[in-house]
């Protein structure tokens, strides 16, 4: 089985975006705020949005199952207040749940959280609990910068985040560290802000000792880990200067990287530097980079091609990247698959 651990509902019916624009416009006049019940998206509209897009590409590229969460750039936690984010997160999470219910063999939900700048992360727990218990979510997306590029939140190792971590451990779910839209003109959302955040998360975890308090906590750093694998020697050296253990012990029992790296040399480097046990297959298809690479004639985000072509992985190691590691990290997904006899 080939499991893609990084998928977003980027092709949701247009009504979702239209409702969101109404919600944002109403921030200046609360009396015009739309109710969630005013958003109407039929099962047929969801089927069409998935069958013509993600499912079609999964079948063409040979992947079987996608862990599916709301569109990352749509999370936009910096917009409005907690109530704004709470309503929006509930709508988006329900849609991903409906996708998984309509296509149970191909999609499993992961949840966005209703984060808001300056708001206690504990406020996100009711939505997290609902998504795990009622929707069958197997993971969450955690935004380390709800401010959208201003980095006003404490680092991930701070006790500020502990209410979320306690629930992650309780339910044995990992978090993908994933920022949302940048509202800072200095940082392009997908080209700079995302990669900056991935790299920043790795360094924050090196500086702290979070996993002493939470030895079973699991984080997935997307987009191939940002700059971290490319500069792995730098981070090993910084950890040494900070009197931390070797990174294999300090990070790699709890931190994982995906394969959302959109060229062959990048996958080659990732699989050469990072231990195979810490790499999970992912594509983030129909996401940040949707075009065709003129050098290869294939889509940039067809990441299976790169995994297949690398000389750094044996067939047994490719099995770990495609399936084994995902089932070990996403234990609730593993339980679902075992219940289906897989």
Short mmCIF file of C-alpha atoms in Angstrom, two decimals:
data_model
loop_
_atom_site.label_atom_id
_atom_site.label_comp_id
_atom_site.label_asym_id
_atom_site.label_seq_id
_atom_site.Cartn_x
_atom_site.Cartn_y
_atom_site.Cartn_z
CA UNK A 1 0.00 0.00 0.00
CA UNK A 2 1.19 3.51 -0.80
CA UNK A 3 0.03 5.99 1.82
CA UNK A 4 0.31 9.72 1.17
CA UNK A 5 0.46 11.42 4.56
CA UNK A 6 0.14 14.98 3.29
CA UNK A 7 -3.00 15.89 1.38
CA UNK A 8 -5.19 19.00 1.61
CA UNK A 9 -8.67 19.68 0.30
CA UNK A 10 -7.50 22.32 -2.17
CA UNK A 11 -10.27 21.50 -4.64
CA UNK A 12 -13.28 22.06 -2.38
CA UNK A 13 -16.40 23.37 -4.15
CA UNK A 14 -16.45 27.11 -4.78
CA UNK A 15 -19.22 27.62 -2.24
CA UNK A 16 -16.70 27.07 0.56
CA UNK A 17 -14.51 29.96 -0.53
CA UNK A 18 -17.52 32.17 -1.12
CA UNK A 19 -18.78 31.51 2.41
CA UNK A 20 -15.33 32.31 3.79
CA UNK A 21 -15.25 35.63 1.96
CA UNK A 22 -18.58 36.52 3.53
CA UNK A 23 -17.23 35.60 6.95
CA UNK A 24 -14.16 37.78 6.47
CA UNK A 25 -16.21 40.69 5.12
CA UNK A 26 -18.47 40.48 8.16
CA UNK A 27 -15.58 41.10 10.55
CA UNK A 28 -16.29 44.80 10.05
CA UNK A 29 -20.00 44.29 10.74
CA UNK A 30 -20.85 41.32 12.96
CA UNK A 31 -24.54 41.62 12.12
CA UNK A 32 -23.84 40.39 8.59
CA UNK A 33 -21.82 37.34 9.66
CA UNK A 34 -23.00 34.22 7.81
CA UNK A 35 -24.21 31.20 9.74
CA UNK A 36 -22.56 27.85 9.13
CA UNK A 37 -25.96 26.48 8.15
CA UNK A 38 -26.00 28.85 5.17
CA UNK A 39 -23.21 26.88 3.52
CA UNK A 40 -24.65 24.13 1.36
CA UNK A 41 -22.39 21.61 -0.38
CA UNK A 42 -23.92 18.38 -1.62
CA UNK A 43 -22.35 14.94 -1.62
CA UNK A 44 -22.39 15.01 -5.41
CA UNK A 45 -20.38 18.25 -5.41
CA UNK A 46 -17.84 16.69 -3.07
CA UNK A 47 -17.61 13.55 -5.23
CA UNK A 48 -17.02 15.61 -8.35
CA UNK A 49 -14.35 17.74 -6.66
CA UNK A 50 -12.45 14.64 -5.54
CA UNK A 51 -12.98 12.25 -8.48
CA UNK A 52 -11.80 14.78 -11.05
CA UNK A 53 -8.80 15.87 -9.02
CA UNK A 54 -7.11 14.07 -6.11
CA UNK A 55 -8.58 10.63 -6.73
CA UNK A 56 -7.83 10.79 -10.46
CA UNK A 57 -4.20 11.68 -9.79
CA UNK A 58 -3.86 9.06 -7.06
CA UNK A 59 -5.00 6.42 -9.52
CA UNK A 60 -2.74 7.72 -12.29
CA UNK A 61 0.30 7.89 -10.00
CA UNK A 62 -0.33 4.68 -8.11
CA UNK A 63 -1.04 5.83 -4.54
CA UNK A 64 -3.77 4.18 -2.50
CA UNK A 65 -4.65 6.29 0.51
CA UNK A 66 -4.29 9.95 1.49
CA UNK A 67 -4.38 11.51 4.94
CA UNK A 68 -6.58 14.47 4.11
CA UNK A 69 -6.85 17.77 5.95
CA UNK A 70 -8.28 21.23 5.20
CA UNK A 71 -6.42 23.46 2.80
CA UNK A 72 -3.44 24.85 4.70
CA UNK A 73 -3.48 28.35 3.25
CA UNK A 74 -7.21 28.56 4.05
CA UNK A 75 -6.60 28.02 7.78
CA UNK A 76 -5.56 31.69 8.02
CA UNK A 77 -5.55 31.74 11.80
CA UNK A 78 -4.52 35.40 11.83
CA UNK A 79 -7.92 36.48 10.49
CA UNK A 80 -10.56 37.49 13.01
CA UNK A 81 -10.69 36.07 16.51
CA UNK A 82 -11.06 32.65 18.09
CA UNK A 83 -14.75 32.49 17.23
CA UNK A 84 -13.92 33.19 13.58
CA UNK A 85 -11.37 30.36 13.53
CA UNK A 86 -13.60 28.02 15.53
CA UNK A 87 -16.49 28.29 13.08
CA UNK A 88 -14.19 28.03 10.07
CA UNK A 89 -12.27 25.03 11.42
CA UNK A 90 -15.48 23.17 12.20
CA UNK A 91 -16.74 23.68 8.65
CA UNK A 92 -13.49 22.61 7.01
CA UNK A 93 -13.00 19.59 9.24
CA UNK A 94 -16.54 18.39 8.59
CA UNK A 95 -15.92 18.59 4.83
CA UNK A 96 -12.78 16.43 5.11
CA UNK A 97 -14.76 13.97 7.21
CA UNK A 98 -17.40 13.84 4.50
CA UNK A 99 -14.72 13.16 1.88
CA UNK A 100 -13.45 10.24 3.95
CA UNK A 101 -17.00 8.92 4.41
CA UNK A 102 -17.67 9.07 0.66
CA UNK A 103 -14.29 7.55 -0.25
CA UNK A 104 -13.35 5.43 2.78
CA UNK A 105 -10.83 3.31 0.90
CA UNK A 106 -8.87 6.32 -0.31
CA UNK A 107 -9.10 9.15 2.26
CA UNK A 108 -8.70 9.39 6.03
CA UNK A 109 -9.17 12.76 7.78
CA UNK A 110 -6.72 14.86 9.75
CA UNK A 111 -7.92 17.99 11.51
CA UNK A 112 -7.02 21.65 11.50
CA UNK A 113 -7.27 23.41 14.86
CA UNK A 114 -9.13 26.68 15.56
CA UNK A 115 -5.99 28.50 16.59
CA UNK A 116 -5.94 32.27 17.03
CA UNK A 117 -3.09 34.66 17.94
CA UNK A 118 -2.76 35.21 21.67
CA UNK A 119 -5.41 32.61 22.53
CA UNK A 120 -4.64 29.69 24.84
CA UNK A 121 -4.12 26.53 22.75
CA UNK A 122 -6.36 24.70 25.22
CA UNK A 123 -9.26 26.42 23.43
CA UNK A 124 -8.62 24.06 20.51
CA UNK A 125 -9.24 20.90 22.51
CA UNK A 126 -13.02 20.58 21.93
CA UNK A 127 -12.52 20.62 18.14
CA UNK A 128 -9.61 18.19 18.42
CA UNK A 129 -11.68 15.81 20.55
CA UNK A 130 -14.64 15.98 18.17
CA UNK A 131 -12.50 15.27 15.14
CA UNK A 132 -10.78 12.29 16.75
CA UNK A 133 -13.82 10.76 18.43
CA UNK A 134 -16.57 11.54 15.89
CA UNK A 135 -14.76 11.97 12.57
CA UNK A 136 -12.00 9.40 13.04
CA UNK A 137 -9.19 11.91 12.51
CA UNK A 138 -5.79 10.20 12.67
CA UNK A 139 -3.72 13.36 13.15
CA UNK A 140 -3.81 17.13 13.42
CA UNK A 141 -2.16 20.10 11.76
CA UNK A 142 -0.48 22.38 14.29
CA UNK A 143 0.38 25.93 13.27
CA UNK A 144 3.43 27.19 15.22
CA UNK A 145 2.71 30.75 14.01
CA UNK A 146 -1.00 31.63 14.13
CA UNK A 147 -0.03 35.27 13.55
CA UNK A 148 0.70 34.52 9.90
CA UNK A 149 4.34 35.50 9.65
CA UNK A 150 5.00 37.62 12.73
CA UNK A 151 5.93 34.73 15.05
CA UNK A 152 4.28 36.13 18.15
CA UNK A 153 3.71 32.70 19.76
CA UNK A 154 6.20 31.00 22.08
CA UNK A 155 8.42 28.29 20.61
CA UNK A 156 7.02 24.78 20.28
CA UNK A 157 8.99 23.67 23.32
CA UNK A 158 7.21 26.16 25.60
CA UNK A 159 4.59 25.01 28.10
CA UNK A 160 2.15 27.25 26.19
CA UNK A 161 1.60 24.29 23.84
CA UNK A 162 1.38 21.56 26.46
CA UNK A 163 -2.45 21.27 26.50
CA UNK A 164 -2.32 20.21 22.84
CA UNK A 165 0.56 17.83 23.44
CA UNK A 166 -1.23 16.18 26.34
CA UNK A 167 -4.19 15.42 24.07
CA UNK A 168 -1.91 14.20 21.30
CA UNK A 169 -0.35 11.72 23.71
CA UNK A 170 -3.73 10.70 25.13
CA UNK A 171 -5.11 9.89 21.67
CA UNK A 172 -1.77 8.78 20.23
CA UNK A 173 -1.99 11.12 17.25
CA UNK A 174 0.88 12.96 15.54
CA UNK A 175 0.86 16.60 14.53
CA UNK A 176 2.03 17.89 11.20
CA UNK A 177 3.74 21.22 11.87
CA UNK A 178 2.12 23.38 9.19
CA UNK A 179 1.74 27.15 9.00
CA UNK A 180 -0.91 28.89 6.96
CA UNK A 181 -1.13 32.01 4.82
CA UNK A 182 1.58 34.62 5.33
CA UNK A 183 0.29 38.12 5.98
CA UNK A 184 3.85 39.45 6.02
CA UNK A 185 4.89 40.73 2.59
CA UNK A 186 8.49 39.70 3.29
CA UNK A 187 7.53 36.02 3.21
CA UNK A 188 5.86 34.38 0.23
CA UNK A 189 3.36 31.90 1.68
CA UNK A 190 4.48 28.64 0.07
CA UNK A 191 7.96 29.55 -1.13
CA UNK A 192 9.28 31.17 2.05
CA UNK A 193 6.85 31.06 4.99
CA UNK A 194 6.20 27.30 4.78
CA UNK A 195 9.86 26.37 4.41
CA UNK A 196 10.92 28.89 7.07
CA UNK A 197 8.43 27.38 9.49
CA UNK A 198 9.58 23.81 8.85
CA UNK A 199 13.18 24.81 9.47
CA UNK A 200 12.27 26.93 12.50
CA UNK A 201 10.36 24.05 14.07
CA UNK A 202 13.38 21.76 13.76
CA UNK A 203 15.65 24.32 15.41
CA UNK A 204 13.19 25.01 18.21
CA UNK A 205 13.02 21.30 18.97
CA UNK A 206 16.82 21.09 18.99
CA UNK A 207 17.07 23.99 21.43
CA UNK A 208 14.56 22.54 23.88
CA UNK A 209 14.05 19.27 25.70
CA UNK A 210 10.38 18.72 24.88
CA UNK A 211 10.63 14.98 24.44
CA UNK A 212 11.84 14.50 28.00
CA UNK A 213 8.38 15.64 29.08
CA UNK A 214 6.58 13.88 26.21
CA UNK A 215 8.63 10.84 25.16
CA UNK A 216 5.87 9.49 22.87
CA UNK A 217 5.00 12.79 21.17
CA UNK A 218 5.26 12.65 17.38
CA UNK A 219 5.75 15.50 14.92
CA UNK A 220 5.82 15.39 11.13
CA UNK A 221 7.86 18.17 9.56
CA UNK A 222 6.47 18.63 6.03
CA UNK A 223 8.03 19.72 2.76
CA UNK A 224 11.00 17.45 3.32
CA UNK A 225 11.88 19.19 6.59
CA UNK A 226 12.43 22.60 5.04
CA UNK A 227 16.15 23.41 5.00
CA UNK A 228 17.01 20.99 7.82
CA UNK A 229 18.17 17.94 5.80
CA UNK A 230 20.21 20.12 3.46
CA UNK A 231 21.98 21.67 6.47
CA UNK A 232 21.97 18.59 8.70
CA UNK A 233 25.63 19.10 9.60
CA UNK A 234 24.84 22.61 10.82
CA UNK A 235 22.09 21.31 13.09
CA UNK A 236 24.21 18.46 14.38
CA UNK A 237 26.92 20.99 15.20
CA UNK A 238 24.51 23.43 16.85
CA UNK A 239 23.07 20.63 18.99
CA UNK A 240 26.61 19.78 20.05
CA UNK A 241 27.34 23.40 20.99
CA UNK A 242 24.09 23.50 22.99
CA UNK A 243 25.24 20.41 24.91
CA UNK A 244 22.34 18.39 23.55
CA UNK A 245 22.47 14.67 22.77
CA UNK A 246 23.18 13.52 19.22
CA UNK A 247 20.24 14.26 16.95
CA UNK A 248 19.47 10.57 16.49
CA UNK A 249 18.59 10.49 20.18
CA UNK A 250 17.48 14.09 20.70
CA UNK A 251 15.04 14.32 17.77
CA UNK A 252 14.69 11.25 15.64
CA UNK A 253 12.64 9.12 18.00
CA UNK A 254 9.88 11.73 17.73
CA UNK A 255 10.36 13.80 14.56
CA UNK A 256 9.63 12.66 11.02
CA UNK A 257 9.96 14.18 7.55
CA UNK A 258 7.79 13.80 4.46
CA UNK A 259 8.73 13.53 0.78
CA UNK A 260 7.08 16.75 -0.44
CA UNK A 261 10.31 17.64 -2.24
CA UNK A 262 9.76 18.35 -5.89
CA UNK A 263 12.86 17.23 -7.74
CA UNK A 264 15.05 14.14 -7.86
CA UNK A 265 18.19 15.64 -6.27
CA UNK A 266 16.10 16.77 -3.31
CA UNK A 267 14.71 13.28 -2.68
CA UNK A 268 18.16 11.81 -3.16
CA UNK A 269 19.54 14.13 -0.48
CA UNK A 270 16.64 13.53 1.91
CA UNK A 271 17.02 9.76 1.68
CA UNK A 272 20.79 9.94 2.04
CA UNK A 273 20.84 12.23 5.09
CA UNK A 274 17.72 11.30 7.09
CA UNK A 275 17.32 7.72 8.40
CA UNK A 276 14.76 5.72 6.46
CA UNK A 277 12.70 5.13 9.61
CA UNK A 278 12.02 8.88 9.76
CA UNK A 279 10.78 9.40 6.18
CA UNK A 280 7.10 9.17 5.20
CA UNK A 281 5.79 9.30 1.65
CA UNK A 282 3.77 12.40 0.76
CA UNK A 283 3.01 14.58 -2.24
CA UNK A 284 0.71 17.46 -1.19
CA UNK A 285 -0.72 17.03 -4.68
CA UNK A 286 -2.66 19.91 -6.19
CA UNK A 287 -0.98 22.09 -3.63
CA UNK A 288 1.76 24.69 -3.69
CA UNK A 289 3.45 23.50 -6.91
CA UNK A 290 0.97 22.30 -9.52
CA UNK A 291 2.84 22.68 -12.78
CA UNK A 292 4.80 20.35 -15.05
CA UNK A 293 8.57 20.31 -14.85
CA UNK A 294 9.88 21.14 -18.35
CA UNK A 295 13.02 19.13 -17.63
CA UNK A 296 11.11 15.90 -17.04
CA UNK A 297 7.68 16.40 -18.60
CA UNK A 298 6.06 15.25 -15.34
CA UNK A 299 4.27 17.12 -12.59
CA UNK A 300 6.58 18.48 -9.92
CA UNK A 301 4.37 17.01 -7.19
CA UNK A 302 4.41 13.47 -8.60
CA UNK A 303 6.77 12.51 -5.79
CA UNK A 304 6.40 8.77 -6.23
CA UNK A 305 8.59 9.02 -9.33
CA UNK A 306 11.45 10.41 -7.27
CA UNK A 307 11.14 7.78 -4.56
CA UNK A 308 11.08 5.03 -7.17
CA UNK A 309 14.11 6.44 -8.97
CA UNK A 310 16.41 7.08 -6.03
CA UNK A 311 19.31 4.66 -5.64
CA UNK A 312 19.41 5.23 -1.88
CA UNK A 313 16.52 2.93 -0.95
CA UNK A 314 16.22 -0.83 -1.18
CA UNK A 315 12.79 -2.35 -1.95
CA UNK A 316 12.37 -3.07 1.76
CA UNK A 317 13.20 0.52 2.62
CA UNK A 318 10.75 1.82 0.03
CA UNK A 319 8.06 -0.25 1.73
CA UNK A 320 8.83 1.57 4.97
CA UNK A 321 8.63 4.97 3.26
CA UNK A 322 5.41 4.11 1.43
CA UNK A 323 3.52 2.29 4.16
CA UNK A 324 5.38 0.92 7.16
CA UNK A 325 6.46 4.22 8.69
CA UNK A 326 3.04 5.82 8.19
CA UNK A 327 1.33 2.95 10.01
CA UNK A 328 3.85 3.21 12.86
CA UNK A 329 3.49 6.99 13.23
CA UNK A 330 -0.26 7.21 12.57
CA UNK A 331 -1.35 4.41 14.88
CA UNK A 332 -5.04 5.22 14.49
CA UNK A 333 -4.66 4.82 10.74
CA UNK A 334 -2.98 1.47 11.31
CA UNK A 335 -5.90 0.37 13.48
CA UNK A 336 -8.39 1.39 10.78
CA UNK A 337 -6.51 -0.55 8.14
CA UNK A 338 -6.23 -3.62 10.34
CA UNK A 339 -9.97 -3.47 10.95
CA UNK A 340 -10.36 -3.73 7.16
CA UNK A 341 -8.01 -6.70 7.07
CA UNK A 342 -5.14 -4.70 5.58
#
